[in-house]
Amino acid sequence: VAELEDVTSAVVIADASVAALYGKRATDSLSAAGMAASLIDFPAGEEHKTLRTVHAVFDRLFAVRPQADRRTVIAALGGGVAGDLAGFVAATALRGLRWVQCPTTVLADVDASVGGKTGVDHEAGKNLIGAFHQPAGVLMDVETLATLPEEHFRNGLAECVKHAVIRDASLLDFIEDHAGRILAREADILTDFLARNVAIKAAVVSADEREAGERAHLNYGHTIGHAIETHVGYAHIRHGEAVSLGMTAANHLAVERGLLESEAADRIEDLLKRLGLPVRREGLDAEKIWQIMQHDKKAVGGQVRMVLPVMIGQVAVFDDITPAAVRGAVAALSL
Amino acid sequence: VAELEDVTSAVVIADASVAALYGKRATDSLSAAGMAASLIDFPAGEEHKTLRTVHAVFDRLFAVRPQADRRTVIAALGGGVAGDLAGFVAATALRGLRWVQCPTTVLADVDASVGGKTGVDHEAGKNLIGAFHQPAGVLMDVETLATLPEEHFRNGLAECVKHAVIRDASLLDFIEDHAGRILAREADILTDFLARNVAIKAAVVSADEREAGERAHLNYGHTIGHAIETHVGYAHIRHGEAVSLGMTAANHLAVERGLLESEAADRIEDLLKRLGLPVRREGLDAEKIWQIMQHDKKAVGGQVRMVLPVMIGQVAVFDDITPAAVRGAVAALSL
């Protein structure tokens, strides 16, 4: 990447699990490229994607020798949490250092690596503290997916189904046709599959750099999904699981409104199940979920906005979501 | 301000002292303008310009009712600390809220209110954590200067002398001619005086939005000044006092190098003294100050860069600053 030519030092930021697996390989290759390389790890898990962890990373970043300066680059090595957290550190260290995303999960490959969103969670909700900070580059290595735990691998597939539903019916066919090979992590099918997903994400994001219009479509499955994550606690549900539930609930709501044929909703639900993603969950409190949705940072003036599918491959944004409709959709998740 | 037309709620952020003096007036006038207005205060003093305070402000911001959303505006009411800290909160809350600067000190009027720099300190140095985030507007009220404690008022004058030295010899004449009326805080002279200073700051900043070139001139007096602040502790010296010492040290260094005539250095020193600003300080450890300078975020690859005057009204940037030169300049501060 041309804009990284003057880099003299690199700081790799990864959670403790990824640091143990790939930390040395990353710093060794950076050293071999002539940079002073350091590694900072932080506790693994979305529950550590907080301002407290950012503070701890800053303490270590400012103690690195040679000292970090404006020619230092941050490498975010790992999944979505590492990208969000290390990206936010890069956005705010010395008022902005350049950074490179090195995703090691499906979710980070297809989702977090595009768009420049960085940030951390707050008790009041997900990603409430953050900044837009585009990475100078993304280094994707399909090989790192081989060691990804099964549940993390499946977790990332939820965003892939999302991409198909919001933009590309033929991608849904592709996933249905190749679900077995994808789940077996065959390298050639994964390369094609991830590339198709990154292309959709990048097209949506570049059409709309500041999220005023089209980019909102990426929130399909995320409005109720985020609320479920906040409700049950980030430590107790994976992001992809919450999105899978959020898409199922959104589909239910869309069918109830007469927007979407129930056959399409069933087809998406069947595919999510084949991919090992949840479409039902006990113990969800619809009233609490509604309250959390009203506090979502995408809510404007307390009004809830949702992205609903009108057919596979096409969605629209609705501002007139009622508490009753959300209650019905959440109730359907425990049927 | 046109870009603020859709604002529905405003959150005023101020330190406890300013909140007690002007907090109610600010929220009353925002309420009268039809906005839901809230007030968040934080402990006064540069020593509280930390990530910890930011965290506490976020806790309260996300508890405000009606809930903060993207149509919420942040008002930073107070001096430079309030601007830096509340501006950083605005830069990172919901990945960026609009904000308005409401400076209540000379320093904030002429310095912090222009440029879009926001941020907080870290144990390792000043402003190490931050972001560029331009305010939507600046509301300057000379009346608020009436209640400013004497030492804070004088504190702000250091940046005004800086502006004169880096850009405008006639401004130095103006300050010399009107020092008495300025110190007496005569409203008409203050209005002229502050406007001249804001114009210089704005011209330098707009010539150079990302600090690559000209903007560096604003660091005159700040390289050694910041190091002194870190060395003696933010709680034990005011920013303007540190800048006054930093300018005096830089002038000494410039005279030693044969860049600046000693008469010019003496003239600046005399004016600083008339304005009640320090030009000598006991107990400074030159070696520690040099080490801190090497860690300054403006240092590149550990190399120290300083802005030195070549005459009153003109400065240049030097990259070849030696430890011996800094030692000599710091030693001169205790002569």
XYZ file of C-alpha atoms in Angstrom:
670
model
C 0.000 0.000 0.000
C 1.645 3.191 -1.228
C 0.386 5.381 1.602
C 2.226 3.178 4.102
C 5.698 3.676 2.640
C 6.969 5.905 5.444
C 5.919 3.561 8.259
C 8.761 2.892 10.694
C 6.992 0.982 13.442
C 3.929 -1.198 13.720
C 1.864 -2.172 16.731
C -0.238 -5.310 16.380
C -3.357 -5.294 18.564
C -5.113 -8.633 19.066
C -7.135 -10.429 21.701
C -5.220 -12.924 23.844
C -6.466 -15.985 21.897
C -5.553 -14.616 18.470
C -2.282 -13.187 19.812
C -1.329 -16.690 20.993
C -2.143 -18.207 17.589
C -0.890 -15.562 15.134
C 0.771 -12.775 17.148
C 4.341 -13.941 16.652
C 3.780 -14.690 12.951
C 2.450 -11.145 12.502
C 5.260 -9.355 14.348
C 7.896 -11.580 12.680
C 6.662 -10.667 9.205
C 6.513 -6.971 10.109
C 10.052 -7.119 11.503
C 11.182 -8.888 8.331
C 9.693 -5.959 6.390
C 11.974 -3.617 8.329
C 9.587 -2.265 10.933
C 9.940 -2.184 14.693
C 7.029 -4.424 15.636
C 5.223 -4.756 18.962
C 2.260 -6.813 20.098
C -0.467 -5.658 22.495
C -3.091 -8.164 23.576
C -6.362 -7.648 25.402
C -8.886 -10.083 26.940
C -10.948 -11.948 24.326
C -14.700 -11.442 24.035
C -17.251 -8.787 23.091
C -17.748 -8.079 26.812
C -14.241 -6.538 26.776
C -14.991 -4.205 23.854
C -15.189 -1.279 26.265
C -13.606 2.078 26.991
C -11.854 0.370 29.916
C -10.022 -1.983 27.546
C -9.195 0.958 25.250
C -7.663 2.689 28.265
C -5.527 -0.371 29.047
C -4.398 -0.626 25.408
C -3.433 3.086 25.438
C -1.368 2.515 28.596
C 0.613 -0.152 26.749
C 0.706 1.693 23.404
C 2.304 4.768 24.973
C 4.862 2.552 26.756
C 6.003 0.833 23.525
C 9.671 1.414 22.588
C 10.587 2.886 20.162
C 7.816 5.292 21.089
C 4.721 5.437 18.923
C 4.610 8.524 16.715
C 2.777 9.640 13.600
C 4.648 7.167 11.420
C 3.465 4.252 13.540
C 0.814 2.012 12.008
C -1.693 -0.050 14.003
C -2.491 -3.576 12.784
C -5.859 -4.878 14.008
C -5.426 -8.652 14.042
C -8.486 -10.770 14.710
C -12.243 -10.699 14.499
C -14.737 -7.871 14.595
C -13.945 -6.947 18.195
C -10.229 -6.481 17.423
C -11.100 -4.430 14.335
C -13.570 -2.210 16.178
C -11.395 -1.726 19.251
C -7.971 -1.429 17.611
C -9.513 0.755 14.894
C -10.863 3.079 17.582
C -7.446 3.177 19.257
C -5.955 4.061 15.847
C -8.636 6.736 15.306
C -7.880 8.458 18.606
C -4.163 7.833 19.346
C -2.277 11.051 18.587
C -5.539 12.254 16.951
C -5.387 9.516 14.342
C -2.808 6.910 13.275
C -3.012 4.893 10.083
C -4.179 1.318 10.500
C -4.448 -1.966 8.667
C -7.158 -4.555 9.208
C -5.990 -8.164 9.409
C -9.236 -10.117 9.825
C -9.063 -13.726 11.035
C -12.785 -14.554 11.141
C -15.537 -14.814 8.541
C -17.414 -12.017 10.262
C -14.421 -9.683 10.152
C -13.590 -10.685 6.564
C -16.994 -9.851 5.139
C -18.331 -7.260 7.511
C -16.037 -5.412 9.882
C -13.249 -5.029 7.313
C -15.262 -2.669 5.104
C -16.671 0.714 6.018
C -14.286 2.364 8.430
C -16.566 2.036 11.444
C -14.658 1.720 14.702
C -15.829 1.811 18.289
C -16.601 0.189 21.596
C -19.697 -0.683 23.595
C -21.176 1.084 26.615
C -23.498 -0.391 29.260
C -26.284 1.573 27.530
C -25.749 -0.113 24.147
C -23.455 -1.454 21.454
C -20.971 0.754 19.602
C -22.179 3.916 21.332
C -18.616 5.253 21.488
C -16.661 5.329 18.242
C -15.412 7.103 15.146
C -15.259 6.725 11.392
C -11.647 5.929 10.483
C -10.909 4.206 7.172
C -8.117 1.608 7.272
C -5.209 2.106 4.874
C -5.633 -1.504 3.818
C -7.119 -4.921 4.555
C -4.975 -8.075 4.597
C -7.287 -11.087 4.334
C -5.790 -14.544 4.868
C -8.248 -17.450 4.271
C -5.708 -19.743 5.963
C -6.454 -18.198 9.358
C -10.033 -19.466 9.047
C -8.787 -23.055 9.430
C -8.254 -22.604 13.181
C -11.478 -20.672 13.750
C -13.733 -22.490 16.253
C -16.843 -23.921 14.621
C -19.288 -21.618 16.409
C -17.293 -18.536 15.357
C -17.197 -19.728 11.777
C -20.981 -20.180 11.668
C -21.392 -16.857 13.444
C -19.939 -15.041 10.426
C -22.299 -16.694 7.984
C -25.238 -14.672 9.335
C -23.866 -11.515 7.681
C -23.446 -13.443 4.423
C -27.122 -14.417 4.453
C -27.890 -10.766 5.212
C -25.949 -9.625 2.133
C -27.901 -12.068 -0.019
C -31.279 -10.932 1.326
C -30.620 -7.198 0.981
C -28.935 -7.230 -2.454
C -28.386 -10.503 -4.263
C -30.869 -13.372 -4.679
C -28.244 -15.333 -6.639
C -25.951 -15.257 -3.598
C -28.736 -16.931 -1.603
C -28.883 -19.656 -4.308
C -25.086 -19.970 -4.067
C -25.172 -20.450 -0.292
C -27.998 -23.000 -0.576
C -26.104 -24.892 -3.312
C -22.721 -24.880 -1.547
C -23.643 -24.884 2.149
C -21.828 -28.194 2.684
C -18.584 -27.055 1.034
C -18.716 -23.701 2.827
C -19.188 -25.409 6.204
C -16.300 -27.766 5.299
C -14.211 -24.592 4.736
C -12.969 -25.600 1.271
C -10.449 -22.899 0.414
C -11.497 -22.291 -3.203
C -15.209 -21.980 -2.431
C -14.437 -19.733 0.576
C -12.349 -17.376 -1.546
C -15.197 -16.935 -4.050
C -17.781 -16.728 -1.333
C -15.963 -14.120 0.786
C -15.131 -12.035 -2.294
C -18.819 -11.895 -3.306
C -19.722 -10.753 0.198
C -17.008 -8.102 0.438
C -18.113 -6.793 -2.973
C -21.697 -6.324 -1.759
C -20.625 -4.650 1.470
C -18.158 -2.371 -0.329
C -20.718 -1.398 -2.996
C -23.305 -0.449 -0.386
C -20.810 1.471 1.736
C -19.122 3.349 -1.099
C -22.547 4.379 -2.427
C -23.101 6.071 0.892
C -20.074 7.053 2.947
C -21.982 8.649 5.834
C -24.871 6.238 6.322
C -27.652 8.642 5.385
C -29.271 6.388 2.817
C -28.406 3.024 1.297
C -25.970 2.026 3.986
C -28.887 1.717 6.365
C -29.813 -1.466 4.447
C -26.900 -3.183 6.183
C -28.888 -2.839 9.403
C -31.281 -5.550 8.240
C -31.526 -7.981 11.150
C -29.541 -5.638 13.360
C -32.172 -3.423 14.963
C -33.871 -6.228 16.887
C -30.566 -8.159 16.812
C -28.614 -5.445 18.655
C -31.446 -5.063 21.151
C -31.343 -8.821 21.824
C -27.571 -8.623 22.388
C -27.992 -5.778 24.870
C -30.921 -7.541 26.530
C -29.295 -10.938 27.108
C -25.779 -9.509 27.535
C -22.921 -9.574 25.014
C -21.276 -12.408 26.950
C -24.277 -14.684 26.430
C -24.897 -14.495 22.690
C -22.741 -14.209 19.577
C -23.286 -11.320 17.197
C -24.163 -13.670 14.329
C -26.666 -15.500 16.495
C -28.332 -12.230 17.433
C -28.411 -11.153 13.767
C -29.894 -14.499 12.762
C -32.664 -13.984 15.350
C -32.987 -10.329 14.274
C -33.432 -11.289 10.603
C -35.989 -13.953 11.519
C -37.923 -11.408 13.602
C -37.702 -8.761 10.852
C -38.967 -11.301 8.304
C -41.891 -12.155 10.568
C -42.723 -8.464 10.861
C -42.450 -8.060 7.075
C -44.769 -11.022 6.437
C -47.299 -9.673 8.974
C -47.310 -6.316 7.142
C -47.888 -8.071 3.825
C -44.503 -6.938 2.473
C -42.871 -10.339 2.129
C -44.267 -13.709 1.049
C -44.144 -16.263 3.826
C -42.415 -18.724 1.445
C -39.431 -16.329 1.210
C -39.299 -15.977 4.996
C -39.390 -19.765 5.367
C -36.603 -20.195 2.819
C -34.312 -17.776 4.711
C -35.173 -19.444 8.016
C -34.388 -22.912 6.613
C -31.013 -21.731 5.306
C -30.100 -20.136 8.654
C -30.902 -23.437 10.363
C -28.784 -25.429 7.863
C -25.883 -23.071 8.637
C -26.252 -23.832 12.349
C -27.680 -20.416 13.238
C -30.511 -19.956 15.762
C -33.989 -18.873 14.654
C -35.696 -19.365 18.030
C -34.744 -18.242 21.553
C -36.517 -18.645 24.872
C -36.779 -15.990 27.551
C -36.754 -12.797 25.486
C -38.630 -9.890 27.086
C -40.324 -8.079 24.185
C -41.026 -4.958 26.250
C -37.363 -4.545 27.268
C -36.240 -5.180 23.697
C -38.578 -2.440 22.482
C -37.158 0.000 25.056
C -33.586 -0.805 24.001
C -34.507 -0.301 20.341
C -35.759 3.190 21.144
C -32.310 3.984 22.543
C -30.471 2.601 19.498
C -28.179 5.282 18.064
C -29.973 4.896 14.742
C -33.287 5.777 16.359
C -34.122 9.441 15.736
C -36.182 11.233 18.357
C -37.039 7.892 19.984
C -38.641 6.671 16.721
C -37.600 3.161 15.728
C -36.475 2.549 12.158
C -36.223 -0.948 10.674
C -35.021 -2.453 7.430
C -37.505 -5.015 6.127
C -37.245 -7.307 3.086
C -39.847 -6.971 0.334
C -38.363 -9.950 -1.548
C -35.105 -11.889 -1.467
C -32.512 -9.424 -2.784
C -34.418 -6.241 -1.926
C -35.147 -4.324 1.286
C -36.636 -0.983 2.294
C -36.476 1.255 5.362
C -39.582 1.760 7.514
C -40.033 4.508 10.106
C -43.473 3.543 11.359
C -42.553 0.523 13.455
C -44.997 0.064 16.347
C -44.305 -1.531 19.720
C -47.062 -4.049 18.964
C -45.367 -5.185 15.739
C -42.032 -5.659 17.551
C -43.772 -7.506 20.361
C -45.323 -9.894 17.833
C -42.032 -10.478 16.047
C -40.145 -11.143 19.275
C -42.927 -13.447 20.503
C -42.592 -15.433 17.246
C -38.961 -16.175 18.197
C -40.104 -18.359 21.094
C -42.843 -20.254 19.218
C -26.132 28.230 12.185
C -28.033 26.579 9.310
C -26.588 23.116 9.836
C -28.098 23.062 13.322
C -31.705 23.557 12.210
C -32.796 19.989 12.928
C -31.411 19.889 16.475
C -33.985 18.669 18.987
C -31.890 18.345 22.119
C -28.740 19.896 23.503
C -26.382 18.684 26.192
C -24.206 21.333 27.822
C -20.903 19.971 29.147
C -18.988 22.188 31.573
C -16.679 21.856 34.529
C -18.282 22.228 37.962
C -17.115 25.860 38.439
C -18.397 27.076 35.075
C -21.570 24.996 35.421
C -22.295 26.789 38.710
C -21.735 30.219 37.130
C -23.295 29.837 33.661
C -24.869 26.364 33.458
C -28.434 27.421 34.197
C -28.196 30.465 31.898
C -27.043 28.172 29.079
C -29.728 25.508 29.526
C -32.424 28.190 30.001
C -31.554 29.870 26.720
C -31.438 26.505 24.903
C -34.828 25.573 26.364
C -36.194 28.963 25.298
C -34.971 28.127 21.774
C -37.170 25.015 21.854
C -34.588 22.338 22.669
C -34.610 19.759 25.426
C -31.532 20.914 27.350
C -29.426 19.011 29.878
C -26.295 19.886 31.818
C -23.403 17.524 32.567
C -20.596 18.766 34.792
C -17.189 17.298 35.499
C -14.443 18.185 38.020
C -12.573 21.390 37.147
C -8.877 21.340 36.242
C -6.529 20.075 33.529
C -5.714 17.082 35.763
C -9.257 15.838 35.059
C -8.876 16.063 31.261
C -8.558 12.281 31.095
C -10.173 9.232 29.548
C -11.577 8.505 33.013
C -13.545 11.766 32.985
C -14.677 11.076 29.407
C -15.988 7.728 30.626
C -17.935 9.404 33.450
C -19.378 11.979 31.022
C -20.472 9.160 28.661
C -22.215 7.412 31.570
C -24.271 10.550 32.152
C -24.738 11.400 28.462
C -26.293 8.009 27.721
C -28.574 8.390 30.759
C -29.951 11.780 29.616
C -33.715 11.833 28.889
C -34.901 12.325 26.185
C -32.141 10.005 25.009
C -29.279 11.453 23.024
C -29.490 10.619 19.315
C -27.989 11.920 16.100
C -29.981 15.144 16.294
C -28.498 15.962 19.691
C -25.911 18.742 19.814
C -23.165 19.046 22.426
C -22.353 22.502 23.799
C -18.845 22.788 25.251
C -19.146 25.557 27.839
C -15.960 26.806 29.455
C -12.256 27.024 28.886
C -9.867 24.927 26.865
C -10.343 21.827 28.980
C -14.121 21.864 28.449
C -13.626 22.409 24.721
C -11.074 19.618 24.380
C -12.966 17.142 26.531
C -16.539 17.888 25.444
C -15.332 18.120 21.839
C -13.815 14.645 22.158
C -17.065 13.343 23.646
C -18.900 14.891 20.661
C -16.369 13.353 18.243
C -16.869 9.845 19.610
C -20.469 9.702 20.926
C -22.541 7.725 18.399
C -19.494 8.035 16.071
C -19.789 11.811 15.967
C -22.365 14.374 17.144
C -22.408 18.009 16.115
C -21.085 20.426 18.696
C -20.856 24.123 19.502
C -18.012 25.787 21.383
C -19.041 28.305 24.026
C -15.713 29.601 25.344
C -15.640 31.472 28.650
C -11.899 32.172 28.921
C -9.395 34.192 26.910
C -7.471 31.024 26.140
C -10.539 29.233 24.809
C -11.677 32.352 22.903
C -8.464 32.795 20.960
C -6.998 29.312 20.887
C -9.122 26.281 21.631
C -12.152 27.601 19.734
C -10.442 27.399 16.341
C -9.071 24.313 14.631
C -11.265 21.369 15.544
C -8.685 19.706 17.774
C -10.261 17.705 20.570
C -8.774 15.291 23.062
C -7.627 14.339 26.523
C -4.334 13.775 28.295
C -2.635 10.497 29.212
C -0.034 9.931 31.929
C 2.509 9.717 29.093
C 1.727 13.191 27.754
C -0.765 15.905 26.854
C -3.492 15.392 24.266
C -2.237 11.921 23.334
C -5.821 10.705 22.884
C -8.057 12.727 20.611
C -9.661 13.428 17.261
C -10.152 16.208 14.745
C -13.798 17.272 14.925
C -14.794 20.735 13.695
C -17.457 22.510 15.759
C -20.588 23.631 13.916
C -20.138 27.045 15.484
C -18.486 29.167 18.164
C -20.503 31.401 20.499
C -18.137 33.906 22.092
C -19.461 36.066 24.941
C -16.968 38.722 26.200
C -19.259 39.216 29.213
C -18.254 35.835 30.618
C -14.665 37.111 30.902
C -15.754 39.480 33.696
C -15.932 36.630 36.206
C -12.734 34.931 35.048
C -10.184 34.706 37.910
C -7.188 36.975 37.348
C -4.679 34.146 36.905
C -6.883 32.488 34.281
C -7.274 35.757 32.422
C -3.516 36.304 32.282
C -3.059 32.657 31.338
C -4.855 33.266 28.039
C -2.681 36.211 27.098
C 0.294 33.904 26.459
C -1.346 32.602 23.273
C -2.014 36.181 22.182
C 1.688 37.020 22.492
C 2.390 33.821 20.561
C 0.118 34.949 17.717
C 1.946 38.280 17.540
C 5.385 36.653 17.446
C 4.548 34.071 14.789
C 2.539 36.320 12.427
C 1.962 39.956 13.315
C 4.505 42.435 14.664
C 1.786 45.127 14.778
C -0.210 42.969 17.201
C 2.813 42.987 19.519
C 2.810 46.810 19.324
C -0.937 46.763 20.071
C -0.483 44.611 23.175
C 2.403 46.802 24.391
C 0.321 49.964 23.804
C -2.860 48.668 25.429
C -1.579 46.234 28.093
C -3.230 48.276 30.867
C -6.650 48.416 29.199
C -6.471 44.733 28.278
C -5.634 43.764 31.869
C -8.500 46.019 33.042
C -10.740 43.960 30.725
C -12.269 46.959 28.958
C -14.959 45.424 26.780
C -14.298 47.426 23.583
C -10.537 46.815 23.584
C -11.104 43.120 24.395
C -13.478 42.684 21.473
C -10.903 44.133 19.032
C -8.069 42.262 20.646
C -9.768 38.842 20.674
C -10.977 39.298 17.086
C -7.407 39.999 15.881
C -6.208 36.850 17.627
C -8.983 34.622 16.318
C -8.266 35.942 12.810
C -4.607 34.920 13.045
C -5.404 31.484 14.430
C -8.130 30.883 11.827
C -5.883 32.021 8.954
C -3.090 29.675 10.004
C -5.428 26.738 10.543
C -7.455 27.168 7.366
C -4.224 27.398 5.358
C -3.403 23.969 6.653
C -6.255 21.762 7.789
C -4.135 18.716 8.673
C -1.152 20.271 10.402
C 1.430 19.248 7.800
C 2.919 22.670 7.279
C 2.023 26.162 8.453
C -0.108 25.007 11.328
C 3.042 23.779 13.012
C 3.879 27.466 13.626
C 1.205 27.479 16.323
C 3.479 25.147 18.289
C 5.847 28.036 19.001
C 6.472 27.917 22.759
C 4.610 24.627 23.024
C 7.315 21.992 22.499
C 9.277 22.862 25.625
C 6.060 24.240 27.167
C 4.189 20.920 26.917
C 7.235 19.091 28.243
C 7.332 21.430 31.250
C 3.625 20.782 31.888
C 4.166 17.015 31.797
C 7.309 17.335 33.929
C 5.882 19.442 36.770
C 2.368 17.959 36.470
C -0.695 19.588 34.929
C -2.048 20.358 38.383
C 0.975 22.515 39.233
C 1.230 24.882 36.281
C -1.220 26.639 33.996
C -1.026 26.088 30.268
C -0.333 29.791 29.599
C 2.433 29.812 32.188
C 4.048 26.798 30.540
C 3.735 28.426 27.103
C 5.256 31.647 28.444
C 8.234 29.636 29.748
C 8.322 27.655 26.495
C 8.452 30.817 24.371
C 11.165 32.289 26.565
C 13.207 29.077 26.230
C 12.627 28.932 22.455
C 13.722 32.562 22.133
C 16.889 31.794 24.096
C 17.593 28.874 21.772
C 16.947 31.090 18.718
C 19.302 33.800 20.003
C 22.013 31.190 20.733
C 21.720 29.906 17.156
C 22.019 33.445 15.804
C 18.508 33.386 14.370
C 16.973 36.084 16.542
C 18.375 39.357 17.838
C 18.623 39.419 21.619
C 16.748 42.777 21.671
C 13.705 41.046 20.178
C 13.915 38.258 22.759
C 14.174 40.849 25.547
C 11.180 42.769 24.212
C 9.007 39.624 24.222
C 10.221 38.698 27.703
C 9.421 42.177 29.046
C 5.915 42.049 27.619
C 5.271 38.597 29.117
C 6.349 39.956 32.506
C 4.073 43.029 32.176
C 1.186 40.655 31.466
C 1.945 38.764 34.683
C 3.289 35.679 32.937
C 6.335 33.749 34.232
C 9.651 33.802 32.360
C 11.681 31.988 35.035
C 11.035 28.770 36.965
C 13.123 26.927 39.523
C 13.553 23.154 39.720
C 13.200 22.156 36.074
C 15.105 18.984 35.146
C 16.464 19.622 31.636
C 17.236 15.954 31.011
C 13.682 14.842 31.838
C 12.242 17.637 29.738
C 14.345 16.488 26.787
C 13.091 12.912 27.208
C 9.469 14.072 27.320
C 10.018 16.171 24.179
C 11.194 13.069 22.332
C 7.870 11.416 23.177
C 5.797 14.411 22.009
C 3.296 13.260 19.402
C 4.757 15.833 17.018
C 8.190 14.220 17.302
C 8.831 11.942 14.334
C 11.103 8.922 14.879
C 12.200 10.384 18.223
C 13.510 13.529 16.464
C 12.503 16.773 18.156
C 11.066 19.562 16.020
C 10.813 23.152 17.272
C 9.364 26.395 15.980
C 11.812 29.270 16.475
C 11.356 32.992 15.773
C 13.668 34.659 13.274
C 12.132 38.081 13.982
C 8.975 39.354 15.646
C 6.167 38.295 13.276
C 8.030 35.431 11.623
C 8.979 31.884 12.651
C 10.425 28.776 11.031
C 10.471 25.060 11.838
C 13.738 23.348 12.805
C 14.303 19.581 12.840
C 17.898 19.591 14.085
C 17.317 20.433 17.733
C 20.037 18.922 19.940
C 19.743 17.847 23.593
C 22.516 20.329 24.428
C 20.556 23.247 22.963
C 17.430 22.292 24.932
C 19.516 21.861 28.092
C 20.905 25.365 27.651
C 17.499 26.883 27.017
C 15.933 25.167 30.040
C 18.904 26.169 32.216
C 18.343 29.801 31.171
C 14.847 29.606 32.712
C 16.335 29.361 36.190
C 18.963 32.116 35.772
